[in-house]
CSV table of C-alpha atoms in Angstrom, one decimal:
chain,number,residue,atom,x,y,z
A,17,MET,CA,107.5,-222.0,63.7
A,18,LEU,CA,104.7,-220.1,61.9
A,19,SER,CA,103.1,-216.9,63.3
A,20,THR,CA,99.4,-215.8,62.5
A,21,GLN,CA,100.3,-212.1,62.9
A,22,ASP,CA,103.1,-211.6,60.6
A,23,PRO,CA,104.3,-213.9,57.8
A,24,PHE,CA,108.0,-214.0,56.6
A,25,GLU,CA,110.0,-211.8,54.5
A,26,VAL,CA,110.6,-213.6,51.2
A,27,SER,CA,113.9,-214.9,52.0
A,28,GLU,CA,113.2,-215.4,55.8
A,29,ALA,CA,110.7,-218.1,54.5
A,30,ALA,CA,112.9,-220.4,52.6
A,31,GLN,CA,115.7,-219.7,54.9
A,32,LEU,CA,113.7,-220.9,58.2
A,33,TYR,CA,112.5,-223.8,56.3
A,34,ARG,CA,115.8,-224.8,55.5
A,35,TYR,CA,116.7,-224.7,59.0
A,36,ASN,CA,114.1,-226.8,60.2
A,37,VAL,CA,114.9,-229.4,57.6
A,38,LYS,CA,118.6,-229.6,58.8
A,39,ASN,CA,117.7,-229.9,62.5
A,40,LEU,CA,114.4,-232.0,62.2
A,41,GLY,CA,115.0,-234.0,59.1
A,42,ALA,CA,113.3,-233.1,55.6
A,43,GLN,CA,109.8,-234.9,55.9
A,44,GLU,CA,109.2,-233.9,59.6
A,45,ALA,CA,109.8,-230.7,59.1
A,46,THR,CA,107.8,-230.7,56.2
A,47,ASN,CA,105.0,-232.0,57.9
A,48,ALA,CA,105.3,-229.6,60.7
A,49,TRP,CA,105.0,-226.7,58.5
A,50,LEU,CA,102.0,-227.9,56.6
A,51,ASP,CA,100.1,-228.5,60.0
A,52,GLY,CA,101.1,-224.7,60.5
A,53,PHE,CA,99.8,-223.6,57.4
A,54,LEU,CA,96.6,-225.6,57.8
A,55,ASN,CA,96.0,-224.0,61.1
A,56,GLN,CA,96.1,-220.6,59.7
A,57,PRO,CA,92.9,-218.8,58.4
A,58,ASN,CA,94.5,-218.0,54.9
A,59,ASN,CA,97.7,-220.1,53.9
A,60,GLY,CA,97.6,-219.7,50.1
A,61,PRO,CA,100.1,-216.6,50.0
A,62,LEU,CA,102.3,-218.1,52.7
A,63,PHE,CA,102.7,-221.1,50.6
A,64,ASP,CA,103.1,-219.5,47.4
A,65,LEU,CA,106.1,-217.2,49.3
A,66,LEU,CA,107.8,-220.5,50.4
A,67,LEU,CA,107.2,-222.3,47.2
A,68,ASP,CA,108.5,-219.5,44.9
A,69,ASN,CA,112.1,-219.7,47.1
A,70,LEU,CA,112.5,-223.5,47.3
A,71,ASN,CA,114.5,-225.6,45.4
A,72,ASP,CA,112.9,-228.7,43.4
A,73,GLU,CA,114.8,-231.2,45.8
A,74,TYR,CA,112.2,-230.0,48.6
A,75,PHE,CA,109.2,-230.9,46.4
A,76,SER,CA,108.7,-234.5,47.2
A,77,TYR,CA,108.5,-233.7,50.7
A,78,TRP,CA,105.6,-231.4,50.4
A,79,ARG,CA,103.7,-233.9,48.1
A,80,ASN,CA,104.1,-236.6,50.8
A,81,ALA,CA,103.0,-234.1,53.6
A,82,ILE,CA,100.1,-233.1,51.7
A,83,ASN,CA,99.0,-237.0,50.7
A,84,ARG,CA,99.8,-237.8,54.4
A,85,TYR,CA,96.6,-236.0,55.5
A,86,ASN,CA,94.4,-238.2,53.4
A,87,THR,CA,96.0,-241.6,54.0
A,88,THR,CA,96.9,-240.9,57.8
A,89,PHE,CA,94.0,-238.8,59.4
A,90,GLY,CA,91.1,-240.5,57.8
A,91,LEU,CA,88.0,-237.9,58.1
A,92,ILE,CA,88.8,-234.6,57.1
A,93,THR,CA,86.8,-231.3,57.1
A,94,PRO,CA,85.9,-229.8,53.7
A,95,LEU,CA,87.7,-226.6,54.4
A,96,VAL,CA,91.1,-228.7,55.0
A,97,ASN,CA,90.6,-230.7,52.0
A,98,GLN,CA,90.0,-227.6,50.2
A,99,LYS,CA,93.5,-225.9,51.2
A,100,LEU,CA,95.2,-229.4,50.3
A,101,THR,CA,93.9,-229.4,46.8
A,102,TYR,CA,95.1,-225.7,46.6
A,103,LEU,CA,98.5,-226.6,47.9
A,104,LEU,CA,98.8,-229.7,45.6
A,105,GLN,CA,97.6,-227.7,42.6
A,106,ARG,CA,99.8,-225.1,43.3
A,107,LEU,CA,103.0,-227.6,44.0
A,108,GLY,CA,102.0,-229.2,40.7
A,109,GLU,CA,103.1,-226.2,38.6
A,110,ARG,CA,106.6,-226.8,39.3
A,111,TYR,CA,106.7,-230.6,40.3
A,112,PRO,CA,105.1,-233.0,37.7
A,113,ARG,CA,104.6,-235.7,40.4
A,114,ALA,CA,102.1,-233.5,42.4
A,115,LYS,CA,100.7,-232.3,39.0
A,116,LEU,CA,99.8,-236.1,38.3
A,117,ASP,CA,98.4,-236.6,41.7
A,118,TYR,CA,96.1,-233.6,41.2
A,119,ALA,CA,94.9,-235.2,37.8
A,120,HIS,CA,93.9,-238.5,39.9
A,121,ILE,CA,92.0,-236.4,42.4
A,122,LEU,CA,89.9,-234.8,39.4
A,123,LEU,CA,89.5,-238.3,37.9
A,124,LYS,CA,87.9,-239.8,41.2
A,125,GLY,CA,86.4,-236.8,42.7
A,126,GLY,CA,88.7,-237.0,45.7
A,127,TRP,CA,89.2,-234.7,48.5
A,128,ASN,CA,85.7,-233.6,48.4
A,129,ASN,CA,86.5,-232.1,44.9
A,130,GLN,CA,83.8,-232.4,42.1
A,131,GLN,CA,84.7,-235.3,39.8
A,132,ASP,CA,86.1,-234.1,36.5
A,133,SER,CA,87.2,-236.8,34.3
A,134,ASP,CA,88.0,-234.7,31.2
A,135,ALA,CA,90.2,-232.4,33.2
A,136,GLY,CA,92.0,-235.2,34.9
A,137,LEU,CA,92.6,-237.0,31.4
A,138,ALA,CA,93.7,-233.8,30.0
A,139,ILE,CA,96.4,-233.2,32.8
A,140,ILE,CA,97.6,-236.7,32.4
A,141,ALA,CA,97.9,-236.5,28.5
A,142,GLN,CA,99.7,-233.4,28.8
A,143,LEU,CA,102.3,-234.8,30.9
A,144,ALA,CA,102.8,-237.9,29.2
A,145,GLU,CA,103.2,-235.8,26.1
A,146,GLN,CA,105.9,-233.9,27.8
A,147,GLY,CA,107.7,-236.9,28.2
A,148,TYR,CA,106.7,-237.6,32.2
A,149,ALA,CA,107.4,-241.4,32.8
A,150,SER,CA,104.8,-241.7,35.5
A,151,ALA,CA,102.1,-240.2,33.5
A,152,GLN,CA,102.8,-242.2,30.5
A,153,LEU,CA,102.6,-245.1,32.6
A,154,ASP,CA,99.4,-244.2,34.1
A,155,TYR,CA,97.9,-243.4,30.6
A,156,GLY,CA,98.9,-246.9,29.5
A,157,ILE,CA,97.0,-248.2,32.2
A,158,LEU,CA,93.9,-246.0,31.6
A,159,TYR,CA,94.0,-247.4,28.1
A,160,THR,CA,94.4,-250.9,29.2
A,161,PHE,CA,91.3,-251.2,31.5
A,162,SER,CA,89.2,-248.6,29.9
A,163,HIS,CA,88.8,-246.2,32.9
A,164,PHE,CA,87.1,-242.9,33.3
A,165,GLY,CA,85.5,-243.2,29.8
A,166,LEU,CA,88.6,-243.7,27.8
A,167,ALA,CA,87.9,-246.4,25.1
A,168,LYS,CA,90.0,-249.5,25.8
A,169,ASP,CA,92.8,-249.5,23.3
A,170,ARG,CA,95.6,-252.0,23.4
A,171,ASP,CA,97.9,-250.5,21.0
A,172,LYS,CA,97.8,-247.0,22.6
A,173,ALA,CA,98.4,-248.5,26.1
A,174,PHE,CA,101.6,-250.2,24.5
A,175,TYR,CA,102.7,-247.3,23.1
A,176,TRP,CA,102.7,-245.2,26.4
A,177,TYR,CA,103.9,-248.2,28.3
A,178,GLN,CA,107.1,-248.4,25.9
A,179,GLN,CA,107.6,-244.6,26.2
A,180,ALA,CA,107.8,-244.8,30.0
A,181,ALA,CA,110.0,-248.1,29.6
A,182,ASP,CA,112.6,-246.3,27.5
A,183,GLN,CA,113.1,-244.0,30.4
A,184,GLY,CA,113.6,-247.1,32.7
A,185,ASP,CA,110.3,-247.0,34.7
A,186,PRO,CA,110.4,-250.4,36.5
A,187,ASN,CA,106.6,-250.8,36.3
A,188,ALA,CA,106.4,-249.9,32.5
A,189,LEU,CA,109.4,-252.2,31.8
A,190,TYR,CA,107.0,-254.9,33.5
A,191,ASN,CA,103.9,-254.0,31.4
A,192,VAL,CA,106.0,-253.9,28.0
A,193,ALA,CA,106.8,-257.6,29.3
A,194,LEU,CA,103.6,-258.7,29.8
A,195,ALA,CA,102.4,-257.1,26.4
A,196,TYR,CA,104.9,-259.1,24.4
A,197,ARG,CA,104.1,-262.3,26.3
A,198,PHE,CA,100.3,-262.2,25.9
A,199,ALA,CA,100.4,-260.2,22.4
A,200,ARG,CA,98.8,-257.2,23.9
A,201,GLY,CA,99.2,-254.5,21.4
A,202,VAL,CA,102.1,-256.1,20.1
A,203,SER,CA,102.7,-259.2,18.5
A,204,ARG,CA,103.8,-262.1,21.0
A,205,ASP,CA,107.4,-262.4,21.7
A,206,LEU,CA,108.9,-264.2,24.2
A,207,SER,CA,112.5,-263.2,23.8
A,208,GLN,CA,111.4,-259.5,24.4
A,209,ALA,CA,109.0,-260.5,27.3
A,210,ILE,CA,112.3,-262.2,29.1
A,211,GLU,CA,114.3,-259.1,28.1
A,212,TYR,CA,111.7,-256.6,29.6
A,213,PHE,CA,111.1,-258.7,32.6
A,214,GLN,CA,114.8,-258.9,33.3
A,215,LYS,CA,115.3,-255.3,33.1
A,216,SER,CA,112.5,-254.5,35.5
A,217,MET,CA,113.9,-256.9,38.0
A,218,ASP,CA,117.2,-255.2,37.5
A,219,ALA,CA,115.5,-252.0,38.3
A,220,GLY,CA,114.4,-253.2,41.5
A,221,PHE,CA,110.8,-254.3,40.6
A,222,HIS,CA,110.9,-258.1,42.1
A,223,LEU,CA,107.7,-259.1,40.8
A,224,ALA,CA,109.0,-259.3,37.5
A,225,GLY,CA,111.4,-262.2,38.7
A,226,CYS,CA,108.3,-264.1,39.6
A,227,ARG,CA,106.8,-263.4,36.2
A,228,LEU,CA,110.2,-264.8,34.7
A,229,GLY,CA,109.4,-267.8,36.9
A,230,ASP,CA,106.2,-268.2,35.4
A,231,LEU,CA,107.4,-267.7,31.9
A,232,TYR,CA,109.9,-270.7,32.0
A,233,ALA,CA,107.2,-272.8,34.1
A,234,ASP,CA,104.1,-272.2,31.7
A,235,GLU,CA,105.5,-271.7,28.3
A,236,VAL,CA,106.1,-274.9,26.4
A,237,GLU,CA,108.4,-273.4,23.9
A,238,ILE,CA,111.2,-272.5,26.6
A,239,ARG,CA,110.0,-274.8,29.7
A,240,ASN,CA,112.6,-274.9,32.1
A,241,TYR,CA,111.6,-275.8,35.5
A,242,ASP,CA,115.2,-275.3,37.0
A,243,LEU,CA,115.5,-271.8,35.6
A,244,ALA,CA,111.8,-271.1,36.7
A,245,THR,CA,112.7,-272.3,40.3
A,246,GLN,CA,115.9,-270.2,40.3
A,247,PHE,CA,114.1,-267.1,39.4
A,248,TYR,CA,111.2,-267.9,42.2
A,249,LYS,CA,114.0,-268.5,45.0
A,250,GLN,CA,115.9,-265.4,43.9
A,251,VAL,CA,113.0,-263.2,44.8
A,252,ILE,CA,111.7,-265.3,47.8
A,253,ASP,CA,115.5,-264.9,49.3
A,254,ASP,CA,115.9,-261.6,48.5
A,255,PRO,CA,115.7,-259.7,51.9
A,256,GLU,CA,114.7,-256.4,49.6
A,257,SER,CA,111.6,-258.4,48.4
A,258,ASN,CA,108.2,-257.2,49.9
A,259,ALA,CA,105.5,-259.4,51.1
A,260,ASN,CA,103.7,-259.4,47.9
A,261,GLU,CA,106.6,-260.3,45.7
A,262,VAL,CA,107.7,-263.0,47.8
A,263,ALA,CA,104.1,-264.4,48.1
A,264,SER,CA,103.8,-264.3,44.2
A,265,CYS,CA,106.6,-266.2,43.5
A,266,ALA,CA,106.2,-268.6,46.6
A,267,TYR,CA,102.7,-269.2,44.9
A,268,GLY,CA,104.2,-270.2,41.6
A,269,LEU,CA,106.9,-272.2,43.1
A,270,ALA,CA,104.7,-274.4,44.8
A,271,PHE,CA,103.1,-275.9,41.7
A,272,ILE,CA,106.5,-276.7,40.3
A,273,GLU,CA,107.5,-278.6,43.7
A,274,ILE,CA,104.1,-280.4,43.7
A,275,ASP,CA,103.7,-281.0,40.0
A,276,HIS,CA,107.3,-281.5,38.6
A,277,TYR,CA,109.6,-282.2,41.6
A,278,GLN,CA,106.8,-284.2,43.4
A,279,ASP,CA,107.7,-282.5,46.9
A,280,ILE,CA,104.1,-282.4,48.0
A,281,ALA,CA,104.8,-281.2,51.5
A,282,GLN,CA,107.5,-278.8,50.5
A,283,GLY,CA,104.9,-277.4,47.7
A,284,ILE,CA,102.1,-277.3,50.3
A,285,ASN,CA,104.1,-275.5,52.8
A,286,ARG,CA,104.9,-272.9,49.8
A,287,PHE,CA,101.2,-272.5,49.4
A,288,LYS,CA,101.0,-271.9,53.2
A,289,GLN,CA,103.8,-269.2,52.9
A,290,ALA,CA,102.1,-267.3,50.3
A,291,ALA,CA,98.9,-267.5,52.1
A,292,SER,CA,100.4,-266.2,55.5
A,293,LEU,CA,101.5,-263.1,53.3
A,294,GLY,CA,98.1,-262.3,52.1
A,295,ASP,CA,97.9,-264.3,48.6
A,296,LYS,CA,94.2,-265.0,48.0
A,297,ASP,CA,95.1,-267.4,44.9
A,298,ALA,CA,97.4,-269.6,47.5
A,299,MET,CA,94.4,-269.5,50.0
A,300,PHE,CA,91.9,-270.5,47.2
A,301,GLU,CA,94.4,-273.3,46.3
A,302,LEU,CA,94.8,-274.5,49.9
A,303,GLY,CA,91.0,-274.5,49.9
A,304,ILE,CA,90.9,-276.9,47.0
A,305,ILE,CA,93.6,-279.2,48.6
A,306,TYR,CA,91.8,-279.8,51.8
A,307,ARG,CA,88.8,-280.1,50.1
A,308,GLU,CA,89.8,-282.8,47.5
A,309,GLY,CA,91.9,-284.8,49.9
A,310,GLU,CA,94.2,-286.2,47.2
A,311,LEU,CA,97.5,-284.5,48.5
A,312,VAL,CA,96.6,-284.2,52.4
A,313,GLU,CA,94.3,-285.6,54.7
A,314,LYS,CA,90.7,-284.2,53.5
A,315,SER,CA,89.6,-281.6,56.2
A,316,ILE,CA,86.4,-279.8,55.0
A,317,SER,CA,87.0,-277.4,58.2
A,318,GLN,CA,90.3,-276.5,56.9
A,319,SER,CA,89.2,-276.1,53.2
A,320,ILE,CA,86.4,-273.8,54.4
A,321,GLU,CA,88.9,-271.9,56.8
A,322,TYR,CA,91.0,-271.1,53.6
A,323,TYR,CA,88.0,-270.1,51.4
A,324,VAL,CA,87.0,-267.9,53.7
A,325,GLN,CA,90.3,-266.3,54.3
A,326,ALA,CA,90.4,-266.1,50.4
A,327,VAL,CA,87.1,-264.5,50.3
A,328,ASN,CA,88.2,-262.0,52.9
A,329,HIS,CA,91.1,-261.0,50.5
A,330,GLY,CA,88.9,-260.7,47.7
A,331,SER,CA,88.9,-263.8,46.0
A,332,PHE,CA,85.7,-264.3,44.0
A,333,ARG,CA,86.6,-267.9,42.8
A,334,ALA,CA,86.7,-269.0,46.5
A,335,ALA,CA,83.2,-267.3,47.0
A,336,ALA,CA,81.8,-269.5,44.1
A,337,ASN,CA,83.3,-272.6,45.7
A,338,LEU,CA,81.8,-271.9,49.3
A,339,GLY,CA,78.4,-271.1,47.5
A,340,TYR,CA,78.6,-274.5,45.6
A,341,MET,CA,79.4,-276.3,48.9
A,342,TYR,CA,76.6,-274.8,50.8
A,343,GLU,CA,74.1,-275.1,48.0
A,344,HIS,CA,74.8,-278.8,47.7
A,345,GLY,CA,75.6,-279.8,50.9
A,346,GLU,CA,79.2,-280.9,50.2
A,347,SER,CA,80.3,-282.1,53.6
A,348,VAL,CA,78.3,-279.2,55.3
A,349,ALA,CA,74.7,-278.5,56.1
A,350,VAL,CA,72.7,-277.2,52.9
A,351,ASP,CA,72.3,-273.5,53.6
A,352,TYR,CA,70.9,-271.6,50.6
A,353,GLU,CA,71.1,-268.1,51.9
A,354,LYS,CA,74.6,-268.7,52.4
A,355,ALA,CA,75.1,-270.0,49.1
A,356,ALA,CA,73.5,-267.1,47.6
A,357,SER,CA,75.5,-264.6,49.5
A,358,PHE,CA,78.8,-265.9,48.3
A,359,TYR,CA,77.6,-266.4,44.9
A,360,GLN,CA,76.4,-262.7,44.9
A,361,PHE,CA,79.7,-261.6,46.0
A,362,SER,CA,81.3,-263.7,43.6
A,363,ALA,CA,79.1,-262.2,41.0
A,364,ASN,CA,79.6,-258.8,42.0
A,365,GLY,CA,83.4,-259.3,41.7
A,366,GLY,CA,83.0,-260.6,37.7
A,367,ASN,CA,83.3,-264.2,38.3
A,368,SER,CA,81.4,-265.8,35.5
A,369,THR,CA,80.8,-269.0,37.6
A,370,GLY,CA,79.6,-266.8,40.5
A,371,GLN,CA,77.5,-264.7,38.0
A,372,ASN,CA,75.8,-268.3,36.6
A,373,ASN,CA,75.3,-269.7,40.0
A,374,TYR,CA,73.6,-266.4,41.2
A,375,ALA,CA,71.5,-266.4,38.4
A,376,THR,CA,70.2,-269.9,39.2
A,377,SER,CA,69.6,-268.9,42.7
A,378,LEU,CA,67.6,-266.0,41.4
A,379,ARG,CA,65.9,-268.3,39.1
A,380,TYR,CA,64.5,-270.5,41.4
A,381,GLY,CA,64.2,-268.4,44.6
A,382,ASN,CA,66.9,-270.4,46.4
A,383,GLY,CA,68.2,-268.3,49.2
A,384,VAL,CA,66.8,-265.3,47.8
A,385,GLU,CA,63.7,-263.8,46.4
A,386,LYS,CA,62.7,-265.2,43.1
A,387,ASP,CA,63.6,-262.7,40.3
A,388,LEU,CA,63.7,-264.4,37.0
A,389,LYS,CA,64.3,-261.2,35.1
A,390,ALA,CA,67.4,-260.5,37.3
A,391,ALA,CA,68.3,-264.1,36.8
A,392,VAL,CA,68.5,-263.6,32.6
A,393,GLU,CA,70.9,-260.4,33.4
A,394,TRP,CA,73.1,-262.4,35.6
A,395,TYR,CA,73.2,-265.1,32.9
A,396,GLN,CA,74.0,-262.9,30.2
A,397,LYS,CA,76.9,-261.3,32.2
A,398,SER,CA,78.4,-264.7,32.6
A,399,VAL,CA,77.6,-265.6,29.0
A,400,SER,CA,79.4,-262.5,27.9
A,401,GLN,CA,82.7,-264.0,29.6
A,402,ARG,CA,82.0,-267.3,27.5
A,403,ASN,CA,80.4,-269.0,30.3
A,404,GLY,CA,78.9,-272.2,28.6
A,405,TYR,CA,76.8,-273.2,31.4
A,406,ALA,CA,75.2,-270.0,31.5
A,407,ALA,CA,74.3,-270.2,27.8
A,408,GLU,CA,72.6,-273.7,28.5
A,409,ASN,CA,70.5,-272.3,31.4
A,410,LEU,CA,69.5,-269.5,29.1
A,411,ALA,CA,68.8,-271.7,26.1
A,412,ASP,CA,66.5,-273.9,28.5
A,413,ILE,CA,64.8,-270.7,30.0
A,414,TYR,CA,63.7,-269.6,26.2
A,415,TYR,CA,63.2,-273.0,25.2
A,416,PHE,CA,60.8,-274.0,28.1
A,417,GLY,CA,59.1,-270.7,28.1
A,418,GLU,CA,60.1,-269.5,31.6
A,419,LEU,CA,59.3,-266.0,30.5
A,420,GLY,CA,56.2,-266.7,28.8
A,421,GLU,CA,55.9,-268.0,25.3
A,422,SER,CA,58.8,-270.6,24.1
A,423,ASP,CA,61.4,-268.8,22.0
A,424,TYR,CA,63.0,-271.7,20.0
A,425,LYS,CA,65.4,-269.6,18.2
A,426,GLN,CA,66.7,-267.7,21.2
A,427,ALA,CA,67.1,-271.2,22.7
A,428,CYS,CA,68.9,-272.6,19.8
A,429,ASP,CA,71.2,-269.6,19.6
A,430,TYR,CA,72.3,-270.0,23.3
A,431,TYR,CA,72.5,-273.8,22.8
A,432,GLU,CA,74.9,-273.4,20.0
A,433,LYS,CA,77.0,-270.7,22.2
A,434,ALA,CA,77.2,-273.4,24.8
A,435,VAL,CA,78.8,-275.8,22.6
A,436,GLU,CA,80.9,-273.0,21.3
A,437,PHE,CA,82.0,-272.5,24.8
A,438,GLY,CA,82.9,-276.1,25.4
A,439,VAL,CA,79.8,-277.9,27.0
A,440,GLU,CA,79.7,-280.9,24.9
A,441,HIS,CA,76.5,-282.5,26.2
A,442,VAL,CA,74.7,-279.6,24.7
A,443,LEU,CA,75.5,-281.2,21.3
A,444,TYR,CA,72.3,-283.2,21.6
A,445,ASP,CA,70.0,-280.1,21.9
A,446,VAL,CA,71.8,-278.4,18.9
A,447,GLY,CA,71.1,-281.6,17.1
A,448,TYR,CA,67.4,-281.5,18.4
A,449,CYS,CA,67.2,-277.9,16.8
A,450,TYR,CA,67.9,-278.8,13.5
A,451,PHE,CA,66.8,-282.5,13.3
A,452,TYR,CA,63.2,-281.4,14.1
A,453,GLY,CA,63.2,-277.9,13.0
A,454,GLU,CA,62.6,-276.1,16.4
A,455,GLY,CA,64.2,-272.5,16.1
A,456,ARG,CA,66.3,-273.7,13.1
A,457,GLU,CA,65.3,-274.3,9.3
A,458,GLN,CA,64.9,-278.0,9.3
A,459,ASN,CA,68.2,-280.1,8.3
A,460,ILE,CA,67.8,-283.7,9.3
A,461,ASP,CA,71.4,-284.6,8.0
A,462,LYS,CA,72.9,-282.0,10.1
A,463,GLY,CA,70.8,-282.8,13.1
A,464,LEU,CA,71.6,-286.6,12.6
A,465,LYS,CA,75.1,-285.9,12.4
A,466,LEU,CA,75.1,-283.7,15.7
A,467,PHE,CA,73.1,-286.5,17.6
A,468,GLU,CA,75.9,-289.0,16.4
A,469,GLN,CA,78.4,-286.6,17.5
A,470,SER,CA,76.6,-286.3,21.0
A,471,ALA,CA,76.2,-290.3,21.3
A,472,ALA,CA,79.9,-290.8,20.3
A,473,LYS,CA,80.6,-288.9,23.6
A,474,ASN,CA,78.2,-291.0,25.6
A,475,ASN,CA,75.4,-288.6,25.9
A,476,GLN,CA,72.4,-290.7,26.9
A,477,ASN,CA,69.8,-288.5,25.3
A,478,ALA,CA,71.5,-288.7,22.2
A,479,LEU,CA,71.8,-292.4,22.3
A,480,VAL,CA,68.1,-292.9,23.1
A,481,GLU,CA,67.1,-290.6,20.4
A,482,LEU,CA,69.1,-292.2,17.9
A,483,GLY,CA,67.6,-295.5,19.0
A,484,TYR,CA,64.1,-294.3,18.4
A,485,ILE,CA,64.9,-292.6,15.2
A,486,TYR,CA,66.2,-295.9,13.6
A,487,ALA,CA,63.6,-297.9,15.1
A,488,SER,CA,60.6,-295.8,14.3
A,489,GLY,CA,61.8,-295.1,10.4
A,490,GLU,CA,59.6,-291.9,10.6
A,491,VAL,CA,62.0,-289.5,9.3
A,492,VAL,CA,65.1,-291.6,8.2
A,493,ALA,CA,65.0,-295.3,6.8
A,494,ALA,CA,64.6,-297.6,9.5
A,495,ASP,CA,67.6,-299.6,10.7
A,496,PRO,CA,66.8,-302.2,13.6
A,497,GLN,CA,70.6,-303.2,13.9
A,498,LYS,CA,71.6,-299.1,14.5
A,499,SER,CA,68.7,-298.8,16.6
A,500,GLU,CA,69.8,-301.7,19.0
A,501,SER,CA,73.5,-301.0,19.1
A,502,TYR,CA,72.4,-297.3,20.4
A,503,TYR,CA,69.9,-298.7,22.9
A,504,ILE,CA,72.4,-301.3,24.2
A,505,ILE,CA,74.8,-298.4,25.0
A,506,ALA,CA,72.1,-296.5,26.6
A,507,TYR,CA,70.9,-299.5,28.5
A,508,ALA,CA,74.5,-300.4,29.7
A,509,MET,CA,74.5,-296.8,31.2
A,510,GLN,CA,71.1,-297.8,33.2
A,511,ASN,CA,69.2,-295.2,31.1
A,512,PRO,CA,65.4,-295.5,32.2
A,513,ASP,CA,64.1,-294.9,28.7
A,514,ALA,CA,66.4,-297.2,27.2
A,515,LEU,CA,65.3,-300.1,29.5
A,516,SER,CA,61.5,-299.3,28.7
A,517,ASP,CA,62.0,-299.1,25.2
């Protein structure tokens, strides 16, 4: 094949390579040539010689051969990585896909190269501006998720998705459809979402068929369970669909079969089909189903088995649920260390419930060393995701002075956030802030109104508080009849304070 003694004349290199391609197959021949190049002390000139005399049709094989080293062979010496980087960079001068690969190596600092996010982003921007669809798609993704220091910008993301979609890129068509459905950088338009999902599906991206099923199943304005089922089954039954596409559609179809068609057995089988293909959300749902025991015979062992599978596939929701089961001894022995471990995994994955519960473990030292400062940080992360229970926990920390002196203002701020985020029983605490002027300028009328709203939701603390307020007549005019009415409701709920009063 290659000689380390004397390379080739310009014409001979390309001719011999083409001959090998004809006899061995394009990819196999290219892999062999790359092996030969890497075994020589100085392969740059040889590769340049060959590349300058090859047609564009061969470039994809060289790109695959270069990338194969880092995906197939695992650990590679720095020298080989240096050579691979050079070959890819050189190939990228004439082949945009390879240039985009090189950009991503710079972004991540891969192949033992120093990370250079600015240079990587510059290459992607250049390729995108030049009209290369794959770079336009990647640029949109970077703006969507705010990667590598690029500020999150839904409008710019949509622009680049649209540019790539206009060239027929299936993934870009899919992302444009998502943008129209969820109003990401563009006004919500379900008809446009349907059109782009259909185009993506027609272009061979079968996952778009699952999203069409989701649309018709979930969007009230166009809900059509039969049509949703049709799209789900079309993907599931298509032999060209990959495992991820089949799993996604089976997962969506399971809900329709259980909730709409009332075919519980078939729906559970769909979840199992999706789970067997690695769908962590299906594993999570099966964990819930066997834990609750409403659709099937309750089985905690099977529930835990599915939850563990889900966690092993990266489900942070499942980890939070497992943590709760071990913390509270829900059909399993109490194990605070296991609970904290699952909560920590969930929290690190960004799950707000996991963050709140891990913070509580740290706050009280359950299964981990007590660390109130770290607990506050995790509560704050959870609050940033609008978790009302985390807001309530932070409020309690500030109210009761767990960090030192009580901070009623901070406490009331977080109590109000908790209510804003949907934790209704905290209405009582907010009412307390205003009625008694703790952390807020006293506003008796506002506080009384909040107590009454809370009492209307059968909050026992609010019922007893109102009973006391109207009985004592210290702040508002005494009203024995009102007082008695609130105490009676609380008494019926076996509230100990109502019983004593």
